[in-house]
Structures are given as C-alpha cells and as structure tokens.
PDB file of C-alpha atoms in Angstrom:
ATOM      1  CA  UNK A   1     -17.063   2.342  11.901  1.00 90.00           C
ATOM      2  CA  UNK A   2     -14.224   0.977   9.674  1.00 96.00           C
ATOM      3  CA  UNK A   3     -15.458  -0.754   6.433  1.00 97.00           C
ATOM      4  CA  UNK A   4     -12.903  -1.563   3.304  1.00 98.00           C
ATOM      5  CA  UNK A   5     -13.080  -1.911   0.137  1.00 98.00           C
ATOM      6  CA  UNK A   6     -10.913  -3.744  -2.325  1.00 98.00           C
ATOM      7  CA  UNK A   7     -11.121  -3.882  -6.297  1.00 98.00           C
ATOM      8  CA  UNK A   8      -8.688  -4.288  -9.608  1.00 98.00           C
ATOM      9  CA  UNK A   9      -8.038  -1.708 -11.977  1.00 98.00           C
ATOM     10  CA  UNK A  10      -7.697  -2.951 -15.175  1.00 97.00           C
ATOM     11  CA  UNK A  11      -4.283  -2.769 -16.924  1.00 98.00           C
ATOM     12  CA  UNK A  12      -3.705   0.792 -17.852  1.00 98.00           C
ATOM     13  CA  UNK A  13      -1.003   2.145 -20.234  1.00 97.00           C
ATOM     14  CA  UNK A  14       2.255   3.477 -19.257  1.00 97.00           C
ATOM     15  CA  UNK A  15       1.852   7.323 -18.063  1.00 97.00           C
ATOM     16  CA  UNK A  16      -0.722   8.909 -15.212  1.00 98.00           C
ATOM     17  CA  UNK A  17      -4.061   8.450 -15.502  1.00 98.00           C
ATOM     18  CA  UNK A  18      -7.440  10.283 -13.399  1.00 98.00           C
ATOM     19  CA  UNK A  19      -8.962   7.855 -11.505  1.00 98.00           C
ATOM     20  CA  UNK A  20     -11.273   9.816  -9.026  1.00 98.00           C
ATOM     21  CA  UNK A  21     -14.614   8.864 -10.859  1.00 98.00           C
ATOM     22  CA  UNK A  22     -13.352   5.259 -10.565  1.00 98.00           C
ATOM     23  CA  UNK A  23     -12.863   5.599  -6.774  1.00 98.00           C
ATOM     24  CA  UNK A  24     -16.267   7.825  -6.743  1.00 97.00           C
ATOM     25  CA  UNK A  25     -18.150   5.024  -8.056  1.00 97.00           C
ATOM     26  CA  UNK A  26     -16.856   2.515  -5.535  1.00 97.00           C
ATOM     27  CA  UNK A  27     -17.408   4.816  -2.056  1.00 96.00           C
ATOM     28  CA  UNK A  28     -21.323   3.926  -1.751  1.00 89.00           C
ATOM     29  CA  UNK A  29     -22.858   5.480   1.866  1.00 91.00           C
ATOM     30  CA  UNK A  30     -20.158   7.386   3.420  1.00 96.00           C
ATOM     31  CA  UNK A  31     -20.026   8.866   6.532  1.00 97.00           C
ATOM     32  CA  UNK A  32     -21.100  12.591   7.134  1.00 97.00           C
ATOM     33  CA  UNK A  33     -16.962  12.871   8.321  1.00 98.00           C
ATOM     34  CA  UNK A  34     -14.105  10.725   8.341  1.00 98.00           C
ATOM     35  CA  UNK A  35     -11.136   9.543   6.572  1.00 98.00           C
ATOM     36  CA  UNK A  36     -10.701   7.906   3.536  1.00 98.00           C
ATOM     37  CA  UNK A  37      -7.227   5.775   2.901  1.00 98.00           C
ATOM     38  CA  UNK A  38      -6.336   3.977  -0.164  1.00 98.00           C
ATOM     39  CA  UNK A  39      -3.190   1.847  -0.790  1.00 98.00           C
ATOM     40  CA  UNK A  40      -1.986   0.421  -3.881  1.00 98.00           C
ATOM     41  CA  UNK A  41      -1.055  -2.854  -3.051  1.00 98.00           C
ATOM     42  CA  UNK A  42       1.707  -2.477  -5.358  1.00 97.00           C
ATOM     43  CA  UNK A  43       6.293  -1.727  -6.126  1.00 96.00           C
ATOM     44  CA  UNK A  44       6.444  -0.740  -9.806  1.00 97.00           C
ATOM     45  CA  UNK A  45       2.793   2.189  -9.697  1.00 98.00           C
ATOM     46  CA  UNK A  46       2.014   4.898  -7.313  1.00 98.00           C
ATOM     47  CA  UNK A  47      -1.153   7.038  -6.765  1.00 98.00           C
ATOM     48  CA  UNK A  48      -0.979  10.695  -6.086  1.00 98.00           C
ATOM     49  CA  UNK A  49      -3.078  13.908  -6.002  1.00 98.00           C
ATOM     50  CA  UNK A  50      -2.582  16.735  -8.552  1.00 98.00           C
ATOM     51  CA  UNK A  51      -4.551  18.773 -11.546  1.00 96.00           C
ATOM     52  CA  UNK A  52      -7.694  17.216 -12.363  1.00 95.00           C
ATOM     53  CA  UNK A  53      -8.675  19.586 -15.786  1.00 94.00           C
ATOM     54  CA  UNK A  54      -6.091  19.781 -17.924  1.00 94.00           C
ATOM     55  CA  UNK A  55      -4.850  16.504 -19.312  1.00 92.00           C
ATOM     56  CA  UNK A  56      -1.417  18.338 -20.787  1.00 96.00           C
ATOM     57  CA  UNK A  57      -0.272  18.100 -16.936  1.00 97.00           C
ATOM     58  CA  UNK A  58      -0.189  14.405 -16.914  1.00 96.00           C
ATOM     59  CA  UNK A  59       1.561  14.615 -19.965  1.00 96.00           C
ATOM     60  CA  UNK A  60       4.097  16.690 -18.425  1.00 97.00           C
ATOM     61  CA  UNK A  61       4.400  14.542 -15.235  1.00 97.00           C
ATOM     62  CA  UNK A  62       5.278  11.316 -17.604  1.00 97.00           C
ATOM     63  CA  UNK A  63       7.795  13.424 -19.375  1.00 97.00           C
ATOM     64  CA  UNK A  64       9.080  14.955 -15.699  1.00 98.00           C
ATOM     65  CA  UNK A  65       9.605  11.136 -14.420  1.00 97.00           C
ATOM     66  CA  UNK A  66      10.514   9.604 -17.581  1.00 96.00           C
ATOM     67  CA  UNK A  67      13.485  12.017 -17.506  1.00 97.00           C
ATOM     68  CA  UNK A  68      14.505  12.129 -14.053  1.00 97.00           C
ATOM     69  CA  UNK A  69      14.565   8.354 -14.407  1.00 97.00           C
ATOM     70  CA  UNK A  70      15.365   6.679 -17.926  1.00 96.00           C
ATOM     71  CA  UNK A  71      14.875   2.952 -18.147  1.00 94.00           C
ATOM     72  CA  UNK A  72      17.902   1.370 -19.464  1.00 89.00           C
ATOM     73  CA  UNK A  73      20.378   2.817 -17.056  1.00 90.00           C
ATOM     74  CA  UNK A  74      23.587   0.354 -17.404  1.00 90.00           C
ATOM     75  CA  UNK A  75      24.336   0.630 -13.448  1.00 91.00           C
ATOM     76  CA  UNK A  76      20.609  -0.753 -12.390  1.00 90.00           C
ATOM     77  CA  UNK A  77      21.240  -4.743 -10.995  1.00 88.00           C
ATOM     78  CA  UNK A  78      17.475  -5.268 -10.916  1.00 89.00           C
ATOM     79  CA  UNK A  79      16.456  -5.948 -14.093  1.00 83.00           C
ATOM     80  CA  UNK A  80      14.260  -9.104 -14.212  1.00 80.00           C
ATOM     81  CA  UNK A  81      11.443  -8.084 -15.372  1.00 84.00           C
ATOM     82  CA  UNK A  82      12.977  -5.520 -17.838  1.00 80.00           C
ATOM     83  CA  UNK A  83      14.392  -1.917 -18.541  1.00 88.00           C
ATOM     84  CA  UNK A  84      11.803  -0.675 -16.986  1.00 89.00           C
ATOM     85  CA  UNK A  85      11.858  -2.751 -13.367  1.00 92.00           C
ATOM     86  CA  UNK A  86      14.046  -0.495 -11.807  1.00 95.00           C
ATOM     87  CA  UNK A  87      12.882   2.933 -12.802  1.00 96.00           C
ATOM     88  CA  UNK A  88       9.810   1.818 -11.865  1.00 97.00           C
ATOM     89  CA  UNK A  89      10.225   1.371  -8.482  1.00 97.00           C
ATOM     90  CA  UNK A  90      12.157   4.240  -7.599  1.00 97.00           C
ATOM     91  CA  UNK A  91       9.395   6.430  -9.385  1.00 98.00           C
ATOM     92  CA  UNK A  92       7.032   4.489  -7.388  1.00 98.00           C
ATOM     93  CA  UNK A  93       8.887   5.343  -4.147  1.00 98.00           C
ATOM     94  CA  UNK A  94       8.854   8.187  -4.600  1.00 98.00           C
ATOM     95  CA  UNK A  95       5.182   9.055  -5.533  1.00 98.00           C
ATOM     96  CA  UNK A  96       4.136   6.989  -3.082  1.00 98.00           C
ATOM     97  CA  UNK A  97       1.050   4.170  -3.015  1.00 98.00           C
ATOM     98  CA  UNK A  98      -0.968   5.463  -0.202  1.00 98.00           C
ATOM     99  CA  UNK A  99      -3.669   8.536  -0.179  1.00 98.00           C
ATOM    100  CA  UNK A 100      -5.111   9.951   2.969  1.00 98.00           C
ATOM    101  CA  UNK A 101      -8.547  11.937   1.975  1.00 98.00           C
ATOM    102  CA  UNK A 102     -10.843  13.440   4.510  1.00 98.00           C
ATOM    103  CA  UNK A 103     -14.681  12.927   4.018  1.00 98.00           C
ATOM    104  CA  UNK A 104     -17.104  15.751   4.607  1.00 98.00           C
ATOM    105  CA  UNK A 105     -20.924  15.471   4.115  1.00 97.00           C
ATOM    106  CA  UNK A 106     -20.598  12.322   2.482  1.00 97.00           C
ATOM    107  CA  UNK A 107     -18.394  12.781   0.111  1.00 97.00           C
ATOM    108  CA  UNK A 108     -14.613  13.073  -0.623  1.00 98.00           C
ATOM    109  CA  UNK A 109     -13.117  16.115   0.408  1.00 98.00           C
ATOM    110  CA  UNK A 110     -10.783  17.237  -2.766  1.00 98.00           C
ATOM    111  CA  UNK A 111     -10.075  21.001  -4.115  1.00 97.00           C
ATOM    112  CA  UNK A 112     -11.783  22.159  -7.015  1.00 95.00           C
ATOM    113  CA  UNK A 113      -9.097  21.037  -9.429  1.00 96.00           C
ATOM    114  CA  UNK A 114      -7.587  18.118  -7.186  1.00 98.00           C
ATOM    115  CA  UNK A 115      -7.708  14.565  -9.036  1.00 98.00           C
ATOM    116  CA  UNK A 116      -6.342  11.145  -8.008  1.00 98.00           C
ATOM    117  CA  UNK A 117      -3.673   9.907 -10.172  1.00 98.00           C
ATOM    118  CA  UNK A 118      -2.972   6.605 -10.764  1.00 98.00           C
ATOM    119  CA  UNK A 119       0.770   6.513 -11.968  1.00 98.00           C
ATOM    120  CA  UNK A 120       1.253   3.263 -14.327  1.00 98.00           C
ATOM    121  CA  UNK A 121       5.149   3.080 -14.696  1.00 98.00           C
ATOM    122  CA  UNK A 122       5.528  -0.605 -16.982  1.00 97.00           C
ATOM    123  CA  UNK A 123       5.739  -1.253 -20.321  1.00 94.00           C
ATOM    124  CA  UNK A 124       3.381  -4.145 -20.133  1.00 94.00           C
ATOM    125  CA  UNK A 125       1.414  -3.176 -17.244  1.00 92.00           C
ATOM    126  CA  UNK A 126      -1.080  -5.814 -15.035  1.00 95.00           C
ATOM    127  CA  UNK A 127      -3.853  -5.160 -13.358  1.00 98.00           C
ATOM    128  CA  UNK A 128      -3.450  -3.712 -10.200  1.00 98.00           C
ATOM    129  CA  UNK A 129      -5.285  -3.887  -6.693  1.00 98.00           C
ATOM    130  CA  UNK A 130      -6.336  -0.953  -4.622  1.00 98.00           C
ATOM    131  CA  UNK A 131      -7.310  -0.974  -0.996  1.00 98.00           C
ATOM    132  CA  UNK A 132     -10.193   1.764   0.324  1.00 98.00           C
ATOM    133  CA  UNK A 133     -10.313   1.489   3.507  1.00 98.00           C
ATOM    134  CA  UNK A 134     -13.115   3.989   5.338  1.00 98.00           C
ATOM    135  CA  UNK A 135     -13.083   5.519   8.345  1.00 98.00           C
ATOM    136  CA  UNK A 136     -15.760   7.380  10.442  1.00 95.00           C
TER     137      UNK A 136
END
C-alpha cells in the first residue's frame, strides 16, 4: 500500500526549526513496517535529521550555515529575490529536501535524540509544502 500525504507549513522564521510532532500528528494508521519519505517541494529550505533536545544545536547549525554562506556575496548573479536568494539555495542543496524514515510497529523509526529539522533559509519566508508519502 502507498498512500500520501500533502500539507503547508506555515511561514517559519529564518533558522532550523523541530518539526517531528508536526509530521507525528499528520501520519494517522501506519503500517506495522515500511518506509516513510517526505520531500519539500521546495529551492531556498531543506529538511534534515539531527539533535532533537537541546535547542542550542539549532542555534549552532544557523550560525554553522550562516557562516559558511553569507548573503550578500558581491560574485552571486542570482539575486532576484534578494541577498539571501543565493545562499539559500546552495544551503538548501546541500541539506537536502528529501527524508527517508523507516516505520516499525506503527510508528516512525527515529533514535532517541533524532528530530526532523525543517531548515528555513529566507528573510521573509512563505509557507512551504511538504510531501509524506507512505510506504508498506
């Protein structure tokens, strides 16, 4: 069985936010086993898996990215939607917008202090579209 799910997160602030409960609350009946996958159906964000308990190391991951790559960079052409268009994407890419999460006894399968990220990388963020797509 293959079902899918899609649904808008509201627009978040700038930095990397725990979404799991969020994603929780929309898996209703899962299979005893199977897969969970879930896209972001978007460039300029990017969803990833990390430490769920202590908020200091999402705090550390904006300041990690924010440095690697500064908005404002004179040598970036694509710039139409801002500073921050650019940076944005590459820190997208290379997060990532896709998940893979395996589902045992009805339930995602995450390690104790696993969370799912959801990596807002705008200024003036949008709302933003997420795909769950569940297999087994």
């Amino acid at each position: 069985m293959v079902r899918q799910i899609e649904f808008t997160l509201p627009p978040l602030p700038k930095g990397f936010h725990l979404i799991t409960q969020v994603i929780r609350e929309k898996l209703t009946d899962l299979p005893d086993a199977g897969l969970l996958h879930i896209l972001l159906k978007h460039t300029s964000a990017a969803i990833t898996i990390n430490e769920n308990a202590d908020s200091t190391v999402r705090n550390d991951f904006s300041a990690f990215f924010n440095r690697l790559i500064p908005e404002g960079l004179p040598y970036f052409e694509h710039n139409m939607e801002g500073d921050d268009d650019m940076p944005a994407h590459l820190k997208a890419s290379i997060l990532g917008q896709e998940l893979t999460i395996p589902i045992s006894s009805k339930h995602m399968n995450l390690g104790t202090w696993q969370g799912i990220y959801f990596c807002e990388f705008r200024d003036h963020p949008t709302k933003r579209k997420i795909i769950l797509t569940i297999i087994g």
